[in-house]
Protein backbone atom coordinates (compact mmCIF):
# COMPACT_ATOMS: atom_id res chain seq x y z
CA MET A 1 -22.38 -4.89 6.71
CA SER A 2 -20.87 -1.77 8.60
CA THR A 3 -17.61 -1.13 10.48
CA SER A 4 -17.12 -3.16 13.71
CA TRP A 5 -14.46 -3.73 16.40
CA ASP A 6 -13.43 -7.16 16.89
CA PRO A 7 -9.92 -7.87 18.14
CA SER A 8 -10.33 -11.73 17.69
CA LEU A 9 -10.01 -10.98 13.90
CA THR A 10 -6.81 -9.23 14.08
CA THR A 11 -4.57 -12.19 13.27
CA PRO A 12 -1.04 -12.59 14.59
CA GLU A 13 0.18 -12.34 11.04
CA LEU A 14 -0.90 -8.99 10.80
CA LEU A 15 0.10 -7.59 14.24
CA THR A 16 3.51 -8.79 13.39
CA LEU A 17 3.49 -7.02 10.22
CA THR A 18 2.25 -3.91 11.89
CA ARG A 19 4.76 -3.73 14.47
CA LEU A 20 7.81 -4.64 12.01
CA LEU A 21 6.66 -1.76 9.74
CA GLY A 22 6.53 0.57 12.78
CA GLU A 23 9.96 -0.15 13.97
CA PRO A 24 11.85 3.04 14.47
CA ALA A 25 14.94 1.52 12.93
CA ARG A 26 13.23 0.78 9.59
CA ASP A 27 12.25 4.63 9.52
CA LEU A 28 9.11 3.65 7.98
CA ALA A 29 6.64 5.46 10.19
CA VAL A 30 6.73 7.45 13.13
CA LEU A 31 4.29 8.39 15.89
CA ALA A 32 0.69 7.45 14.33
CA GLU A 33 1.83 7.52 10.68
CA GLY A 34 0.95 4.74 8.32
CA ASN A 35 -1.71 1.74 8.64
CA THR A 36 -1.91 -1.89 7.75
CA SER A 37 -4.62 -4.10 6.55
CA GLN A 38 -5.43 -7.80 6.14
CA ARG A 39 -8.40 -9.17 3.90
CA LEU A 40 -10.49 -11.74 5.46
CA ASP A 41 -12.25 -14.75 3.54
CA ASP A 42 -15.44 -12.88 3.56
CA GLY A 43 -14.10 -9.95 1.73
CA ARG A 44 -13.97 -7.61 5.07
CA LEU A 45 -10.87 -5.87 5.87
CA VAL A 46 -9.19 -5.33 8.91
CA VAL A 47 -7.61 -2.47 9.30
CA LYS A 48 -5.61 -0.10 11.76
CA ALA A 49 -7.65 2.32 13.96
CA SER A 50 -7.09 5.90 13.68
CA GLY A 51 -4.34 7.36 16.02
CA ALA A 52 -2.96 3.85 16.85
CA ASN A 53 0.95 3.71 16.38
CA LEU A 54 2.19 0.76 14.43
CA GLY A 55 5.18 -0.06 16.40
CA SER A 56 3.33 -0.65 19.54
CA ALA A 57 -0.09 -1.83 17.90
CA THR A 58 -2.30 -4.31 19.89
CA ALA A 59 -5.25 -6.33 18.38
CA GLU A 60 -7.57 -3.81 20.03
CA ASP A 61 -6.03 -1.23 17.43
CA PHE A 62 -7.76 -2.54 14.40
CA VAL A 63 -11.32 -2.35 13.02
CA VAL A 64 -13.03 -4.56 10.56
CA VAL A 65 -14.68 -2.52 7.41
CA ASP A 66 -16.68 -3.58 4.50
CA VAL A 67 -15.23 -2.72 1.09
CA ASP A 68 -18.20 -2.32 -0.73
CA GLU A 69 -19.56 0.52 1.81
CA VAL A 70 -16.22 2.29 2.01
CA MET A 71 -15.81 2.50 -1.64
CA ALA A 72 -19.52 3.40 -2.18
CA ILE A 73 -18.78 6.80 -0.35
CA VAL A 74 -15.46 7.12 -2.58
CA ASP A 75 -17.34 6.49 -5.82
CA ASP A 76 -20.26 8.81 -5.01
CA PRO A 77 -19.45 12.48 -6.23
CA ALA A 78 -21.90 13.95 -3.80
CA ALA A 79 -20.36 12.07 -1.04
CA THR A 80 -18.07 14.22 1.59
CA GLN A 81 -15.32 13.61 3.94
CA ASP A 82 -17.69 13.70 6.90
CA ASP A 83 -19.59 10.84 4.89
CA LEU A 84 -16.33 8.85 4.78
CA THR A 85 -15.74 9.55 8.39
CA ALA A 86 -19.14 8.35 9.50
CA VAL A 87 -18.66 5.03 7.40
CA LEU A 88 -15.53 4.30 9.22
CA VAL A 89 -17.06 4.33 12.84
CA ALA A 90 -17.19 1.32 14.53
CA ALA A 91 -20.70 1.38 16.03
CA GLY A 92 -20.85 1.28 19.89
CA ALA A 93 -17.08 0.67 20.28
CA THR A 94 -15.16 3.21 22.25
CA ARG A 95 -11.48 3.89 23.11
CA PRO A 96 -10.26 3.68 26.61
CA ASP A 97 -10.45 7.57 26.55
CA GLY A 98 -13.79 7.39 25.49
CA GLY A 99 -13.41 8.44 21.83
CA PRO A 100 -15.00 6.46 19.18
CA ARG A 101 -12.96 3.51 17.42
CA ARG A 102 -12.58 4.21 13.89
CA GLY A 103 -10.55 3.21 10.74
CA SER A 104 -7.78 5.20 9.48
CA ILE A 105 -8.83 8.14 7.22
CA GLU A 106 -6.65 6.26 4.84
CA THR A 107 -8.73 2.99 4.78
CA VAL A 108 -9.71 4.32 1.33
CA VAL A 109 -6.05 3.29 0.12
CA HIS A 110 -6.76 -0.18 1.36
CA ALA A 111 -10.42 -0.61 0.43
CA ALA A 112 -9.64 0.50 -3.44
CA VAL A 113 -7.12 -1.78 -3.77
CA GLN A 114 -9.72 -4.81 -2.88
CA GLN A 115 -12.01 -3.13 -5.20
CA VAL A 116 -9.59 -3.35 -8.03
CA ALA A 117 -8.58 -6.65 -7.35
CA ALA A 118 -12.23 -7.84 -7.48
CA LEU A 119 -12.53 -6.18 -10.77
CA LEU A 120 -9.54 -8.05 -12.45
CA GLY A 121 -11.01 -11.39 -11.14
CA THR A 122 -7.71 -11.99 -9.52
CA GLY A 123 -7.35 -14.73 -6.62
CA PRO A 124 -8.53 -13.40 -3.08
CA ASP A 125 -4.84 -13.68 -1.99
CA VAL A 126 -3.12 -11.59 -4.35
CA ALA A 127 -3.96 -8.34 -2.24
CA ARG A 128 -4.15 -10.26 1.17
CA TYR A 129 -1.99 -7.73 3.12
CA ILE A 130 -1.44 -4.00 2.57
CA GLY A 131 1.14 -1.81 4.19
CA HIS A 132 0.79 1.97 4.14
CA THR A 133 4.05 3.85 5.17
CA HIS A 134 5.98 7.39 5.23
CA PRO A 135 9.72 6.35 4.58
CA THR A 136 11.88 9.40 5.10
CA ASP A 137 14.03 8.57 2.13
CA VAL A 138 11.00 7.91 -0.22
CA VAL A 139 8.95 10.69 0.79
CA GLY A 140 11.94 13.23 0.22
CA LEU A 141 12.06 12.01 -3.43
CA LEU A 142 8.14 12.21 -3.63
CA ALA A 143 8.13 15.92 -2.40
CA SER A 144 11.00 17.09 -4.71
CA VAL A 145 10.73 18.06 -8.23
CA ARG A 146 11.63 14.76 -9.27
CA ALA A 147 8.55 13.15 -8.00
CA ALA A 148 6.82 12.40 -11.13
CA GLU A 149 9.74 11.15 -13.09
CA ALA A 150 11.87 9.27 -10.23
CA TRP A 151 9.92 6.09 -10.82
CA GLU A 152 8.79 6.15 -14.38
CA ARG A 153 11.67 3.77 -15.46
CA ILE A 154 13.03 0.70 -13.65
CA VAL A 155 16.72 1.70 -12.81
CA TYR A 156 18.31 -1.66 -11.37
CA SER A 157 17.45 -5.22 -11.66
CA ASP A 158 16.51 -6.45 -8.33
CA GLU A 159 14.03 -3.49 -8.39
CA ALA A 160 12.39 -5.18 -11.29
CA VAL A 161 11.78 -8.48 -9.48
CA VAL A 162 10.92 -7.14 -5.99
CA VAL A 163 8.52 -4.25 -7.23
CA GLY A 164 7.78 -4.65 -10.75
CA ARG A 165 5.91 -1.72 -12.40
CA PRO A 166 5.10 0.78 -9.59
CA LEU A 167 2.38 3.28 -9.83
CA PHE A 168 2.85 7.10 -9.09
CA VAL A 169 -0.23 8.94 -7.85
CA PRO A 170 -0.28 12.86 -7.76
CA TYR A 171 -0.83 14.51 -4.29
CA ALA A 172 -4.46 14.53 -2.79
CA THR A 173 -5.49 15.48 0.86
CA PRO A 174 -5.90 12.18 2.91
CA GLY A 175 -9.27 10.94 3.13
CA ILE A 176 -11.87 10.96 0.32
CA ASP A 177 -9.85 13.15 -1.82
CA LEU A 178 -6.95 10.94 -1.97
CA GLY A 179 -9.41 7.87 -2.30
CA ARG A 180 -10.78 9.20 -5.64
CA ILE A 181 -7.55 9.88 -7.30
CA TYR A 182 -5.86 6.77 -5.93
CA ALA A 183 -8.63 4.35 -6.99
CA SER A 184 -8.65 6.01 -10.51
CA GLY A 185 -4.99 5.45 -10.72
CA LEU A 186 -5.34 1.87 -9.65
CA ARG A 187 -7.98 1.17 -12.39
CA GLN A 188 -6.04 2.68 -14.82
CA HIS A 189 -2.71 0.69 -13.75
CA ALA A 190 -5.01 -2.47 -14.11
CA GLU A 191 -6.49 -1.77 -17.43
CA ARG A 192 -2.92 -1.17 -18.96
CA HIS A 193 -0.95 -4.06 -17.27
CA GLY A 194 -3.96 -6.35 -16.16
CA ALA A 195 -2.70 -6.67 -12.55
CA LEU A 196 -2.56 -4.62 -9.72
CA PRO A 197 0.82 -2.70 -8.88
CA GLN A 198 2.94 -4.10 -5.71
CA LEU A 199 4.03 -0.75 -5.04
CA VAL A 200 2.27 2.62 -5.23
CA LEU A 201 3.86 6.05 -4.62
CA LEU A 202 1.79 8.74 -3.22
CA ALA A 203 3.22 12.13 -3.96
CA ASN A 204 4.31 14.31 -0.79
CA HIS A 205 2.90 11.28 1.05
CA GLY A 206 4.21 7.66 1.21
CA ILE A 207 3.99 4.53 -0.35
CA VAL A 208 1.45 1.54 -0.25
CA ALA A 209 2.87 -1.96 -0.73
CA ILE A 210 0.70 -4.61 -1.96
CA ALA A 211 1.36 -8.69 -1.39
CA PRO A 212 -0.43 -11.97 -0.71
CA THR A 213 1.85 -12.12 2.34
CA THR A 214 3.25 -9.95 5.30
CA ALA A 215 6.94 -11.02 3.64
CA GLY A 216 6.29 -9.77 0.45
CA VAL A 217 4.78 -6.06 2.13
CA GLU A 218 8.11 -6.15 3.86
CA ALA A 219 10.13 -6.83 0.88
CA VAL A 220 8.24 -4.32 -1.30
CA SER A 221 8.73 -1.53 1.36
CA THR A 222 12.20 -2.39 2.04
CA MET A 223 12.94 -2.19 -1.52
CA ALA A 224 11.34 0.81 -2.16
CA VAL A 225 13.52 2.72 0.34
CA LYS A 226 16.37 1.36 -1.54
CA GLY A 227 15.14 2.48 -4.84
CA ALA A 228 14.91 5.93 -3.33
CA ARG A 229 18.43 5.97 -2.08
CA VAL A 230 19.53 4.62 -5.50
CA ARG A 231 17.79 7.54 -7.31
CA ALA A 232 18.76 10.26 -4.87
CA THR A 233 22.57 9.12 -5.39
CA ALA A 234 22.20 8.98 -8.90
CA TYR A 235 20.45 12.21 -9.09
CA ALA A 236 23.21 13.76 -7.16
CA VAL A 237 26.12 12.64 -9.61
CA GLY A 238 24.35 13.76 -12.78
CA GLY A 239 20.78 11.86 -13.25
CA LEU A 240 19.20 8.47 -13.90
CA ALA A 241 20.56 6.12 -16.34
CA PRO A 242 17.43 3.73 -16.24
CA LEU A 243 17.12 0.31 -17.61
CA THR A 244 15.74 0.50 -21.27
CA ASP A 245 12.37 -0.83 -22.18
CA GLU A 246 13.85 -3.47 -24.14
CA GLN A 247 15.88 -4.75 -21.20
CA VAL A 248 13.06 -4.56 -19.03
CA THR A 249 10.77 -6.55 -21.20
CA LYS A 250 13.51 -9.03 -21.83
CA PHE A 251 13.86 -9.10 -17.99
CA PHE A 252 10.22 -9.92 -17.46
CA ALA A 253 10.04 -12.36 -19.69
CA ARG A 254 12.47 -14.97 -18.00
CA ASP A 255 10.78 -17.72 -16.23
CA ASP A 256 13.39 -17.64 -13.35
CA ILE A 257 12.60 -14.20 -12.99
CA ASP A 258 8.76 -14.79 -12.88
CA GLU A 259 9.48 -17.75 -10.52
CA ARG A 260 11.83 -15.42 -8.21
CA ARG A 261 9.33 -12.64 -7.78
CA THR A 262 6.18 -15.04 -6.93
CA ASN A 263 8.70 -16.99 -4.17
CA LEU A 264 9.46 -13.29 -2.78
CA ALA A 265 5.77 -12.46 -2.96
CA LEU A 266 5.02 -15.41 -0.92
CA GLY A 267 7.71 -15.30 1.52
CA ARG A 268 9.78 -18.34 0.30
């Protein structure tokens, strides 16, 4: 299968999430920043098209991509950015201005999650929805000298509940370069923890929120912003005093915490 354009596959849930993440008051994305996706039952992804604004997106502003096709390009060391761009073009579909309809260049961020989810053998709903945004507070820390260390440790309990163990990915140019380093990081995280991260932090770039529901994506995105503000405040008054590994392990082992995390991810 190749990339196609079929607005009927853009669900109301995906559209609502997209517009919510693009609300100016949330400061998660401006102009045409960021993108969202939803995994279809047949394994394909409905992903925001290049150049579309999150806050004003319509069903026409999405394309449908084949995960295996996208990741075959990412995983081919001989493939180029032009190869990736070509795969993302919806054949025969044009925008009102005559330009091609194609998936965001950051489609790789979404496709890699689905590839790793399949490798883990997790249920298809674990990563049903993905939201990629560029929150000012988070990007501020991710563009600082503290970027690599800022989220190494959990700093408050609610963060542990909603975000869990995040993944930090060093900077790479958006597109095929980012796709390769990002996919590698996801695979390593999955091998280490036996699960996908719910939050991925992209240095000098933004965040990726992964969840089974739109409410879960919203919760992870919102908590990432709070986490950035908490860290910036702590750094301003002398530095972080994170939770210890023992405290975190004990926290994650509690049945009530596991239940709460599940309910939040499912929007309950």
